[in-house]
Coordinates of C-alpha atoms in Angstrom, one line a residue:
M108 CA 67.3 140.7 70.0
E109 CA 66.9 138.4 67.0
K110 CA 70.0 139.8 65.3
F111 CA 71.9 139.4 68.5
L112 CA 70.9 135.7 68.9
Q113 CA 71.6 135.1 65.2
K114 CA 75.1 136.5 65.7
I115 CA 75.7 134.1 68.6
H116 CA 74.0 131.0 67.1
G117 CA 74.5 131.5 63.4
S118 CA 71.3 129.9 62.2
P119 CA 68.5 132.3 61.5
L120 CA 65.9 129.5 61.8
R121 CA 67.3 128.2 65.0
T122 CA 67.5 131.8 66.3
R123 CA 63.9 132.3 65.5
F124 CA 62.9 129.2 67.3
L125 CA 65.0 130.3 70.3
L126 CA 63.5 133.8 70.2
Y127 CA 59.9 132.5 70.1
F128 CA 60.6 129.9 72.8
I129 CA 62.3 132.4 75.1
V130 CA 59.6 135.1 74.7
L131 CA 56.8 132.6 75.2
T132 CA 58.3 131.2 78.4
T133 CA 60.2 134.0 80.0
V134 CA 57.5 136.7 79.6
P135 CA 55.0 134.9 81.8
V136 CA 57.7 134.2 84.4
L137 CA 58.7 137.8 84.4
I138 CA 55.1 139.0 84.7
L139 CA 54.5 136.5 87.5
G140 CA 57.7 137.5 89.3
A141 CA 56.8 141.2 89.0
A142 CA 53.3 140.6 90.2
S143 CA 54.6 138.6 93.1
L144 CA 57.0 141.3 94.1
F145 CA 54.3 143.9 93.8
L146 CA 51.9 141.9 96.0
I147 CA 54.6 141.1 98.5
D148 CA 55.7 144.7 98.7
T149 CA 52.1 145.9 99.1
S150 CA 51.4 143.3 101.7
H151 CA 54.6 144.1 103.5
R152 CA 53.8 147.9 103.6
R153 CA 50.3 147.1 105.0
D154 CA 51.9 144.8 107.6
V155 CA 54.3 147.6 108.6
S156 CA 51.5 150.1 108.8
A157 CA 49.4 147.7 110.9
L158 CA 52.2 147.0 113.3
E159 CA 53.1 150.7 113.8
L160 CA 49.4 151.7 114.2
Q161 CA 48.9 148.9 116.7
L162 CA 51.9 150.1 118.8
I163 CA 50.5 153.7 118.6
G164 CA 47.1 152.5 119.7
Q165 CA 48.6 150.5 122.6
K166 CA 50.6 153.5 123.8
I167 CA 47.6 155.9 123.5
E168 CA 45.6 153.4 125.5
E169 CA 48.3 153.2 128.2
T170 CA 48.5 157.1 128.3
E171 CA 44.7 157.4 128.6
K172 CA 44.7 154.8 131.4
F173 CA 47.4 156.8 133.2
F174 CA 45.3 160.0 133.0
E175 CA 42.2 158.2 134.0
R176 CA 43.9 156.5 137.0
T177 CA 45.6 159.8 138.0
L178 CA 42.5 161.9 137.7
G179 CA 40.5 159.2 139.4
L180 CA 42.6 159.7 142.5
L181 CA 41.8 163.4 142.5
E182 CA 38.1 162.9 142.3
L183 CA 36.6 163.0 145.8
V184 CA 33.0 162.7 147.0
V185 CA 32.6 163.9 150.6
G186 CA 30.0 162.2 152.9
Y187 CA 27.6 165.1 153.7
D188 CA 24.8 166.9 152.0
Q189 CA 25.3 170.5 152.8
K190 CA 27.6 172.7 150.8
S191 CA 30.6 173.3 152.9
E192 CA 34.4 172.8 152.6
I193 CA 36.3 169.9 154.0
D194 CA 38.1 170.5 157.2
I195 CA 41.7 171.7 156.8
T196 CA 43.0 168.8 158.9
Q197 CA 41.2 166.4 156.7
Q198 CA 42.5 168.1 153.6
N199 CA 46.1 167.8 154.8
F200 CA 45.6 164.1 155.7
F201 CA 44.1 163.4 152.3
L202 CA 46.9 165.2 150.5
E203 CA 49.5 163.2 152.3
N204 CA 47.7 160.0 151.3
L205 CA 47.7 161.1 147.7
L206 CA 51.4 161.7 147.6
A207 CA 51.9 158.2 149.1
Q208 CA 49.6 156.5 146.7
N209 CA 51.0 157.8 143.4
A210 CA 54.6 158.6 142.7
A211 CA 53.6 160.7 139.8
F212 CA 52.2 163.4 142.1
E213 CA 54.8 166.1 142.7
E214 CA 52.5 168.6 144.4
V215 CA 48.8 168.4 145.5
S216 CA 46.5 171.1 146.9
F217 CA 42.9 172.0 147.8
I218 CA 41.4 175.2 146.4
S219 CA 38.4 176.9 148.0
V220 CA 35.2 177.5 145.9
L221 CA 33.3 179.5 148.6
S222 CA 32.6 182.7 146.6
A223 CA 31.3 184.6 149.7
T224 CA 34.5 184.3 151.6
S225 CA 38.0 185.7 151.2
T226 CA 39.3 182.2 150.5
Y227 CA 37.6 182.0 147.1
G228 CA 40.1 180.7 144.6
V229 CA 42.8 180.4 147.3
E230 CA 44.8 177.2 148.0
T231 CA 43.7 176.1 151.5
A232 CA 46.0 173.2 151.9
K233 CA 49.1 172.1 149.9
K234 CA 51.6 169.2 150.1
N235 CA 54.7 168.4 147.9
R236 CA 57.7 166.2 148.1
L237 CA 60.1 169.0 149.2
P238 CA 61.1 169.4 152.9
D239 CA 60.0 173.1 152.9
V240 CA 56.4 174.1 153.7
P241 CA 54.8 175.1 150.4
E242 CA 53.3 178.6 150.1
L243 CA 49.6 179.0 149.4
F244 CA 48.5 181.2 146.4
N245 CA 45.4 182.7 145.0
V246 CA 44.7 180.8 141.7
S247 CA 41.2 182.1 141.1
L248 CA 42.1 183.2 137.5
L249 CA 43.9 180.1 136.5
P250 CA 42.2 177.5 134.2
K251 CA 42.9 174.7 136.7
F252 CA 40.4 176.5 139.0
T253 CA 38.0 178.3 136.7
E254 CA 37.2 175.2 134.7
T255 CA 37.1 172.7 137.5
K256 CA 34.9 174.7 139.8
E257 CA 32.2 174.3 137.2
G258 CA 32.4 170.5 137.8
R259 CA 34.7 169.6 134.9
R260 CA 38.0 167.8 134.9
Y261 CA 41.0 169.8 133.8
V262 CA 44.3 168.7 132.2
G263 CA 46.8 171.5 131.4
E264 CA 49.5 171.8 128.8
V265 CA 52.8 170.1 129.3
Y266 CA 55.6 172.2 131.0
Y267 CA 59.2 171.2 131.3
T268 CA 61.5 171.3 134.4
I269 CA 64.9 169.9 135.3
E270 CA 63.2 166.8 136.6
G271 CA 61.3 166.3 133.3
P272 CA 58.0 167.1 131.7
S273 CA 54.9 167.6 133.9
V274 CA 51.3 168.5 133.6
T275 CA 48.7 170.2 135.8
M276 CA 45.5 168.2 136.6
S277 CA 42.5 169.1 138.7
A278 CA 39.2 167.6 139.6
P279 CA 36.1 168.9 141.5
V280 CA 35.4 167.7 145.1
V281 CA 31.6 167.2 145.4
N282 CA 29.2 166.3 148.1
R283 CA 26.6 163.6 147.9
N284 CA 24.2 166.0 146.2
G285 CA 26.8 166.6 143.4
V286 CA 27.6 170.1 144.5
V287 CA 31.2 171.2 144.1
V288 CA 32.6 172.1 147.5
D289 CA 36.4 172.2 146.7
V290 CA 38.8 171.8 143.8
L291 CA 41.6 169.3 144.2
T292 CA 44.6 170.0 141.9
A293 CA 48.0 168.2 141.4
E294 CA 51.2 168.8 139.5
V295 CA 51.8 165.4 137.8
S296 CA 55.2 164.2 136.6
L297 CA 55.1 162.4 133.2
R298 CA 58.0 160.1 134.0
E299 CA 55.7 157.0 133.9
V300 CA 54.5 158.1 130.5
Q301 CA 58.1 158.5 129.3
E302 CA 58.9 155.0 130.6
F303 CA 56.3 153.2 128.6
I304 CA 57.0 155.3 125.6
K305 CA 60.7 154.4 125.7
S306 CA 59.7 150.7 126.2
G307 CA 57.7 150.8 123.0
V308 CA 59.8 148.9 120.5
I309 CA 59.0 147.7 117.0
G310 CA 61.3 145.3 115.2
E311 CA 64.9 145.5 116.4
R312 CA 65.4 149.3 116.3
G313 CA 62.1 151.0 115.7
G314 CA 60.5 153.1 118.5
I315 CA 57.8 155.6 119.3
I316 CA 58.0 159.4 119.7
L317 CA 55.7 161.5 121.8
A318 CA 55.3 165.2 121.3
D319 CA 52.9 167.6 123.1
N320 CA 50.2 169.7 121.4
N321 CA 52.7 172.5 120.8
G322 CA 55.2 170.1 119.0
R323 CA 57.7 169.8 121.9
L324 CA 59.3 166.5 122.6
I325 CA 58.0 164.6 125.6
A326 CA 59.7 161.3 125.1
E327 CA 61.5 159.0 122.6
R328 CA 63.8 156.0 122.7
E329 CA 67.5 156.9 122.5
S330 CA 68.5 159.6 120.0
G331 CA 69.6 162.0 122.8
I332 CA 67.4 164.9 121.7
A333 CA 66.5 167.0 124.7
E334 CA 63.0 167.0 126.2
G335 CA 61.0 170.2 125.4
V336 CA 62.7 170.8 122.1
R337 CA 60.4 171.6 119.2
V338 CA 60.2 168.7 116.8
D339 CA 57.1 169.7 114.8
D340 CA 59.3 170.2 111.7
V341 CA 59.3 166.4 111.4
V342 CA 56.7 165.8 108.7
S343 CA 55.0 162.9 110.5
I344 CA 54.7 164.8 113.8
R345 CA 53.4 167.9 112.1
R346 CA 50.8 166.0 110.2
A347 CA 49.7 164.0 113.3
L348 CA 49.3 167.2 115.3
T349 CA 47.0 168.6 112.7
G350 CA 44.9 165.4 112.8
K351 CA 46.0 164.2 109.3
S352 CA 46.4 160.6 108.4
V353 CA 49.9 159.2 108.9
D354 CA 49.6 155.4 108.2
A355 CA 53.1 154.5 106.8
L356 CA 51.5 153.9 103.3
Q357 CA 52.0 157.3 101.7
P358 CA 55.3 158.4 100.0
E359 CA 55.7 161.2 102.5
D360 CA 55.6 158.7 105.3
R361 CA 59.2 157.6 104.3
Y362 CA 61.8 160.2 105.0
Q363 CA 65.2 160.9 106.6
S364 CA 64.8 160.8 110.4
I365 CA 66.4 163.4 112.7
F366 CA 66.2 160.8 115.5
Y367 CA 67.8 157.8 113.6
K368 CA 69.9 159.8 111.1
E369 CA 68.7 157.4 108.4
P370 CA 65.6 156.7 106.2
V371 CA 62.5 155.5 108.2
V372 CA 58.9 154.6 107.6
A373 CA 56.5 156.4 110.0
A374 CA 53.0 156.2 111.3
G375 CA 51.3 158.7 113.6
K376 CA 48.1 159.5 115.4
R377 CA 46.8 162.4 117.5
M378 CA 45.5 161.7 121.0
E379 CA 42.2 163.6 121.0
S380 CA 42.0 164.2 124.8
T381 CA 45.3 166.0 125.0
G382 CA 46.2 166.9 121.4
W383 CA 49.5 165.0 121.7
A384 CA 51.1 163.3 118.7
F385 CA 52.2 159.7 118.9
V386 CA 54.6 158.8 116.1
V387 CA 56.4 155.5 115.4
E388 CA 59.6 155.6 113.3
W389 CA 61.0 152.4 112.0
P390 CA 64.4 152.4 110.1
L391 CA 63.9 151.0 106.6
S392 CA 67.0 148.9 107.0
D393 CA 65.2 147.1 109.8
A394 CA 61.6 147.3 108.7
D395 CA 62.4 146.0 105.2
A396 CA 65.0 143.3 106.3
V397 CA 62.5 140.4 105.9
M398 CA 61.0 141.9 102.8
N399 CA 64.4 142.2 101.2
T400 CA 65.0 138.5 102.0
I401 CA 61.7 137.5 100.4
R402 CA 62.3 139.8 97.5
N403 CA 65.7 138.3 96.9
Q404 CA 64.2 134.8 97.1
V405 CA 61.6 135.7 94.4
L406 CA 64.3 137.3 92.3
V407 CA 66.5 134.3 92.6
T408 CA 63.6 132.0 91.8
T409 CA 62.7 134.1 88.8
L410 CA 66.3 134.3 87.6
A411 CA 66.7 130.5 88.1
S412 CA 63.6 129.9 86.0
I413 CA 64.8 132.2 83.2
I414 CA 68.3 130.6 83.3
A415 CA 66.6 127.2 83.1
V416 CA 64.6 128.4 80.1
L417 CA 67.7 129.8 78.5
L418 CA 69.5 126.5 79.0
L419 CA 66.5 124.4 77.8
A420 CA 65.8 126.6 74.8
P421 CA 68.9 125.7 72.8
V422 CA 68.1 122.0 73.4
I423 CA 64.6 122.3 72.1
A424 CA 65.6 124.6 69.2
S425 CA 68.4 122.1 68.3
K426 CA 65.9 119.2 68.2
L427 CA 63.6 121.2 66.0
T428 CA 66.3 122.4 63.6
R429 CA 68.4 119.3 63.6
P430 CA 66.9 117.8 60.4
I431 CA 67.2 121.2 58.6
N432 CA 70.8 121.4 59.8
M433 CA 71.5 117.9 58.4
L434 CA 70.2 119.0 55.1
K435 CA 72.2 122.1 55.2
K436 CA 75.4 120.2 56.1
R437 CA 74.7 117.7 53.3
A438 CA 74.2 120.6 50.9
E439 CA 77.6 122.0 52.0
E440 CA 79.2 118.6 51.3
I441 CA 77.6 118.5 47.9
E442 CA 79.0 122.0 47.4
Q443 CA 82.4 120.5 48.1
G444 CA 81.8 117.7 45.6
H445 CA 80.9 114.9 48.0
F446 CA 77.8 113.2 46.4
E447 CA 78.0 109.6 47.8
K448 CA 76.6 110.0 51.3
E449 CA 72.9 110.1 51.8
V450 CA 71.1 112.2 54.4
V451 CA 68.9 110.2 56.8
V452 CA 65.9 112.1 58.2
T453 CA 63.4 110.1 60.3
T454 CA 60.8 112.6 61.4
N455 CA 57.8 110.9 59.7
D456 CA 56.7 114.3 58.3
E457 CA 57.4 116.6 55.4
L458 CA 61.0 117.0 56.5
E459 CA 61.6 113.3 55.9
E460 CA 60.1 113.5 52.4
L461 CA 62.4 116.5 51.8
G462 CA 65.3 114.3 52.8
H463 CA 64.4 111.6 50.2
A464 CA 64.0 114.3 47.5
F465 CA 67.4 115.7 48.5
N466 CA 69.1 112.3 48.1
R467 CA 67.6 111.9 44.6
M468 CA 68.9 115.3 43.7
S469 CA 72.3 114.4 45.1
K470 CA 72.5 111.4 42.7
G471 CA 71.6 113.6 39.8
L472 CA 74.2 116.1 40.7
K473 CA 76.7 113.3 41.0
R474 CA 76.2 112.3 37.4
L475 CA 76.5 115.9 36.3
E476 CA 79.6 116.3 38.4
E477 CA 81.2 113.3 36.7
L478 CA 80.5 114.9 33.3
K479 CA 81.9 118.2 34.5
G480 CA 84.9 116.4 35.8
E481 CA 86.0 115.1 32.5
F482 CA 85.8 118.6 31.1
V483 CA 87.5 120.2 34.0
Y484 CA 90.4 117.7 33.8
I485 CA 91.3 118.9 30.4
A486 CA 90.9 122.5 31.2
A487 CA 92.9 122.2 34.4
H488 CA 95.8 120.5 32.7
E489 CA 96.2 123.6 30.5
L490 CA 95.7 126.1 33.3
R491 CA 98.0 124.4 35.9
A492 CA 101.1 126.5 35.3
P493 CA 99.5 130.0 35.5
V494 CA 97.5 129.1 38.6
T495 CA 100.6 127.8 40.4
A496 CA 102.3 131.1 39.7
I497 CA 99.4 133.2 41.0
K498 CA 99.3 131.1 44.2
G499 CA 103.0 131.8 44.9
F500 CA 102.6 135.6 44.5
I501 CA 99.6 135.6 46.9
S502 CA 101.7 133.8 49.5
L503 CA 104.4 136.4 49.2
L504 CA 101.9 139.2 49.7
L505 CA 100.5 137.5 52.8
E506 CA 104.1 137.0 54.2
D507 CA 104.9 140.7 53.8
R508 CA 101.7 141.6 55.7
A509 CA 102.7 139.4 58.7
K510 CA 106.0 141.4 59.1
N511 CA 104.2 144.7 60.0
G512 CA 105.0 146.1 63.5
I513 CA 102.8 147.3 66.4
T514 CA 101.2 150.7 65.9
L515 CA 101.0 153.5 68.5
E516 CA 97.3 152.9 68.8
A517 CA 98.0 149.3 69.6
V518 CA 100.5 150.4 72.3
E519 CA 97.7 152.6 73.9
Y520 CA 95.3 149.6 73.9
L521 CA 98.0 147.4 75.4
D522 CA 98.5 150.0 78.1
R523 CA 94.8 150.1 79.0
I524 CA 94.8 146.3 79.1
D525 CA 97.8 146.4 81.4
R526 CA 96.1 148.8 83.8
A527 CA 92.9 146.7 83.8
N528 CA 94.9 143.6 84.3
E529 CA 96.8 145.2 87.3
G530 CA 93.5 145.6 89.0
L531 CA 92.6 142.0 88.3
V532 CA 95.9 140.9 89.8
H533 CA 95.2 142.8 93.0
L534 CA 91.7 141.3 93.2
V535 CA 93.0 137.7 92.6
N536 CA 95.8 138.1 95.1
D537 CA 93.4 139.4 97.7
L538 CA 91.0 136.5 97.0
L539 CA 93.8 134.0 97.2
E540 CA 94.9 135.5 100.5
V541 CA 91.3 135.3 101.9
A542 CA 91.0 131.7 100.7
R543 CA 94.3 130.8 102.4
S544 CA 93.1 132.5 105.6
D545 CA 89.8 130.6 105.5
A546 CA 91.6 127.4 105.0
G547 CA 94.2 128.2 107.7
K548 CA 97.0 128.1 105.2
I549 CA 98.5 131.6 105.5
E550 CA 102.3 131.1 105.9
I551 CA 103.7 133.2 108.7
S552 CA 107.4 133.2 109.5
V553 CA 107.8 135.1 112.7
H554 CA 111.2 136.4 113.7
P555 CA 112.7 139.6 115.2
V556 CA 112.1 142.6 112.9
D557 CA 113.0 146.2 113.3
I558 CA 109.6 147.8 112.8
S559 CA 111.0 151.3 112.3
V560 CA 113.0 150.1 109.2
A561 CA 110.0 148.2 107.8
T562 CA 107.7 151.2 108.4
D563 CA 110.2 153.7 106.9
E564 CA 110.5 151.6 103.7
V565 CA 106.7 151.6 103.2
V566 CA 106.5 155.3 103.8
K567 CA 109.2 156.0 101.2
T568 CA 107.3 153.8 98.7
L569 CA 104.0 155.6 99.3
I570 CA 105.3 159.2 99.7
V571 CA 105.0 159.8 95.9
L572 CA 101.3 158.9 96.0
A573 CA 100.7 161.1 99.0
K574 CA 102.4 164.1 97.4
K575 CA 100.2 163.8 94.3
K576 CA 97.2 164.5 96.6
E577 CA 99.2 167.2 98.6
I578 CA 99.1 165.0 101.7
T579 CA 102.0 165.2 104.2
I580 CA 103.2 162.0 105.9
E581 CA 104.8 162.5 109.3
Y582 CA 106.8 159.7 110.8
R583 CA 109.5 159.7 113.5
P584 CA 111.0 156.2 113.7
V585 CA 111.2 154.5 117.1
T586 CA 113.5 151.6 116.9
S587 CA 112.1 148.4 118.4
Y588 CA 112.3 144.7 117.5
V589 CA 108.9 142.9 117.3
L590 CA 108.1 139.3 116.5
A591 CA 106.6 139.4 113.1
D592 CA 106.8 138.3 109.5
E593 CA 108.6 141.2 107.8
G594 CA 106.8 140.8 104.5
K595 CA 103.4 140.6 106.2
L596 CA 104.3 143.6 108.4
K597 CA 105.0 145.7 105.3
E598 CA 101.7 144.5 103.8
I599 CA 99.9 145.7 106.9
M600 CA 101.6 149.1 106.9
T601 CA 101.0 149.5 103.2
N602 CA 97.3 148.8 103.5
L603 CA 96.7 151.2 106.5
I604 CA 98.7 154.1 105.0
S605 CA 97.2 153.5 101.5
N606 CA 93.7 153.7 103.1
A607 CA 94.6 156.9 104.9
I608 CA 95.7 158.4 101.6
K609 CA 92.6 157.2 99.7
Y610 CA 90.1 158.5 102.3
T611 CA 91.8 161.9 102.8
L612 CA 90.0 164.0 100.2
G613 CA 92.1 166.9 99.1
S614 CA 95.2 168.0 101.1
G615 CA 95.8 166.7 104.6
T616 CA 98.2 165.1 107.0
I617 CA 98.9 161.5 108.0
V618 CA 100.8 161.0 111.3
I619 CA 102.5 157.6 112.1
S620 CA 103.4 157.2 115.7
Q621 CA 104.7 154.2 117.7
E622 CA 104.9 153.5 121.4
M623 CA 105.6 150.7 123.9
V624 CA 102.5 149.5 125.9
K625 CA 103.5 146.9 128.5
D626 CA 105.0 143.9 126.5
M627 CA 103.4 145.0 123.2
F628 CA 104.6 147.6 120.6
V629 CA 101.8 149.7 119.2
T630 CA 101.7 151.5 115.9
H631 CA 99.1 154.3 115.2
V632 CA 98.2 155.6 111.7
R633 CA 96.2 158.8 112.1
D634 CA 94.7 160.7 109.1
S635 CA 92.7 163.9 108.7
G636 CA 90.2 162.3 106.2
I637 CA 86.5 161.8 106.1
G638 CA 86.1 159.5 109.1
I639 CA 83.8 156.5 109.4
S640 CA 80.1 156.5 110.3
K641 CA 78.8 154.7 113.3
V642 CA 77.0 152.2 111.0
A643 CA 80.1 151.5 108.9
Q644 CA 82.3 151.0 112.0
K645 CA 80.4 147.9 112.9
K646 CA 81.2 146.2 109.6
L647 CA 84.6 147.6 108.8
F648 CA 86.6 144.3 109.1
E649 CA 84.1 142.2 107.2
K650 CA 84.9 140.7 103.8
F651 CA 84.1 142.8 100.8
Y652 CA 82.8 145.7 102.9
R653 CA 83.8 149.2 101.7
V654 CA 83.0 152.5 103.3
R655 CA 80.6 154.5 101.2
A656 CA 80.5 158.2 101.8
K657 CA 80.2 161.4 99.8
G658 CA 83.3 162.1 97.7
T659 CA 84.6 158.4 97.8
E660 CA 82.9 157.3 94.5
D661 CA 86.2 157.1 92.7
V662 CA 88.1 155.3 95.5
T663 CA 89.0 151.8 94.2
G664 CA 89.4 148.7 96.2
T665 CA 88.1 145.2 96.8
G666 CA 86.8 145.5 100.3
L667 CA 89.2 142.8 101.5
G668 CA 92.2 144.9 102.7
L669 CA 91.2 145.5 106.3
F670 CA 89.9 141.9 106.6
I671 CA 93.3 140.6 105.5
V672 CA 95.2 143.0 107.8
K673 CA 93.1 141.9 110.8
Q674 CA 93.9 138.2 110.0
L675 CA 97.6 138.9 109.6
V676 CA 97.9 141.0 112.8
E677 CA 96.1 138.4 114.9
K678 CA 98.1 135.5 113.4
M679 CA 101.3 137.3 114.5
G680 CA 99.9 137.5 118.1
G681 CA 98.7 141.1 118.0
K682 CA 95.4 143.1 117.9
I683 CA 94.0 145.8 115.7
W684 CA 91.5 148.6 116.5
F685 CA 90.5 152.0 115.4
V686 CA 88.9 155.3 116.6
S687 CA 87.0 157.4 114.1
E688 CA 84.6 160.3 113.9
E689 CA 82.8 161.4 110.7
G690 CA 84.4 164.5 109.2
K691 CA 87.4 164.4 111.7
G692 CA 89.5 161.5 110.4
S693 CA 90.4 158.1 111.7
T694 CA 93.2 156.5 113.7
F695 CA 94.0 152.8 113.1
S696 CA 96.2 151.1 115.6
F697 CA 97.7 147.6 115.9
S698 CA 100.0 145.9 118.4
L699 CA 102.7 143.2 118.0
P700 CA 104.7 141.3 120.6
V701 CA 108.0 142.8 121.5
H702 CA 111.2 140.7 121.0
T703 CA 113.0 140.4 124.4

């Protein structure tokens, strides 16, 4: 570092002052900035964890209330003391009321618990929402009867139908003495649970996922994954089902989501009463958006502080080294034979005393120089002729060296410079074009143009580039005159076809087609390339935005081409749009007014 600064500033002492000053001022700033970023990141992770766990707790509480409310409707205490069943008429009446009270009930039934009769474990009354009369079954061996007849509530495992996930619930019917006289059971739809799971939103895009105790999906926001599909291969769901901590703070709590198709931070918890897993997934691009802003602000502040130090350091170093530089400069003048001028140092310290001593030394050297001068005059008079001859010969040697030509190595370097410069020219041109657009100064000269001729010229220009990549360009001209600026039209076509070539990896086909749509003439450029992701499609026409995908690392560009194309098309009275699917290519289309 010291050698680098010395190379820039020249003075070793000044360099040392600079180095010490920079180290002593920037190191604390960097430490403070790093500590701030660490504390901010830690606090942010904890906040994310707290928000996700809070949402999970809320949804578990809502689910438990749903079960409590639903089971509460099934619990019945009859108003007599003896152990006997409820009358069938009363059972049917009560079942009809249950269906009317709770839309979650799909089917309800009474089951007899009289062990001394033939109706033991048999459904004595049943109602559902279908028009047909339901059939009564013997369920004496099913858990919904065997567990409930002992006086316990029962909630079965989730099962999945065309209408959605459902669960079996049952509760004992007891008399005033607490004796079980019947079992009341219901098939309960989980649509209500699905609704408040889907309504659980965190940030702008995050949401909650609910899986049953077997790892099958009950509900989630909007990924389109079917209900009942096993999702226990998701790390957060698998850990939550086994009762392990999923608090969004561990490294394994950040992963690529099958629901969002992007990295997420997740928290999860198991609902003890059912064994279900509640997991919140929050896309990192959304969860860390505020954090990224704060981080950028800290980085900008730290960078600004360092820049201020770097700007201030030379000033301070110059002030400290100025007297020494004055002495150095005066020494260089003495070296050149100028002894008259005195150095003036007013620092009121040892440096000022050194300046006075330097001036005294200068006077002594002046006297010695005068003496030497007399001697030199004589010697020089005798040496003048040979010295003049030597000088002439040296000039001739220097002139011969100046006549040397450019070497092959120099040509290669110039070629590299030319290629690099070509890229800079494109960038500057694009930036100028954008600047003109922003200022409303793009010059468009609209007149009738045969679009087939303009398109054909562009295709012939780019066909060589396409052949190098083994890409075929198919174009059947359709003669039509449109209202456009011919130069700008060619620029549009060049950009769209060039992009199609760039983003077709390996061999492929580009098809250019044109058609009349009402009073507009539409041009389509379809390729068989890599396509564009859903996320990238939203930003495609923004300034400096470039599609990033596997295999496109070597694709060059400024990210301004499509932005400029959109501006040009719209300024000529047309529109531009595209259709794309990842892995299946893209079709860019634009329209221009037809000349009538």
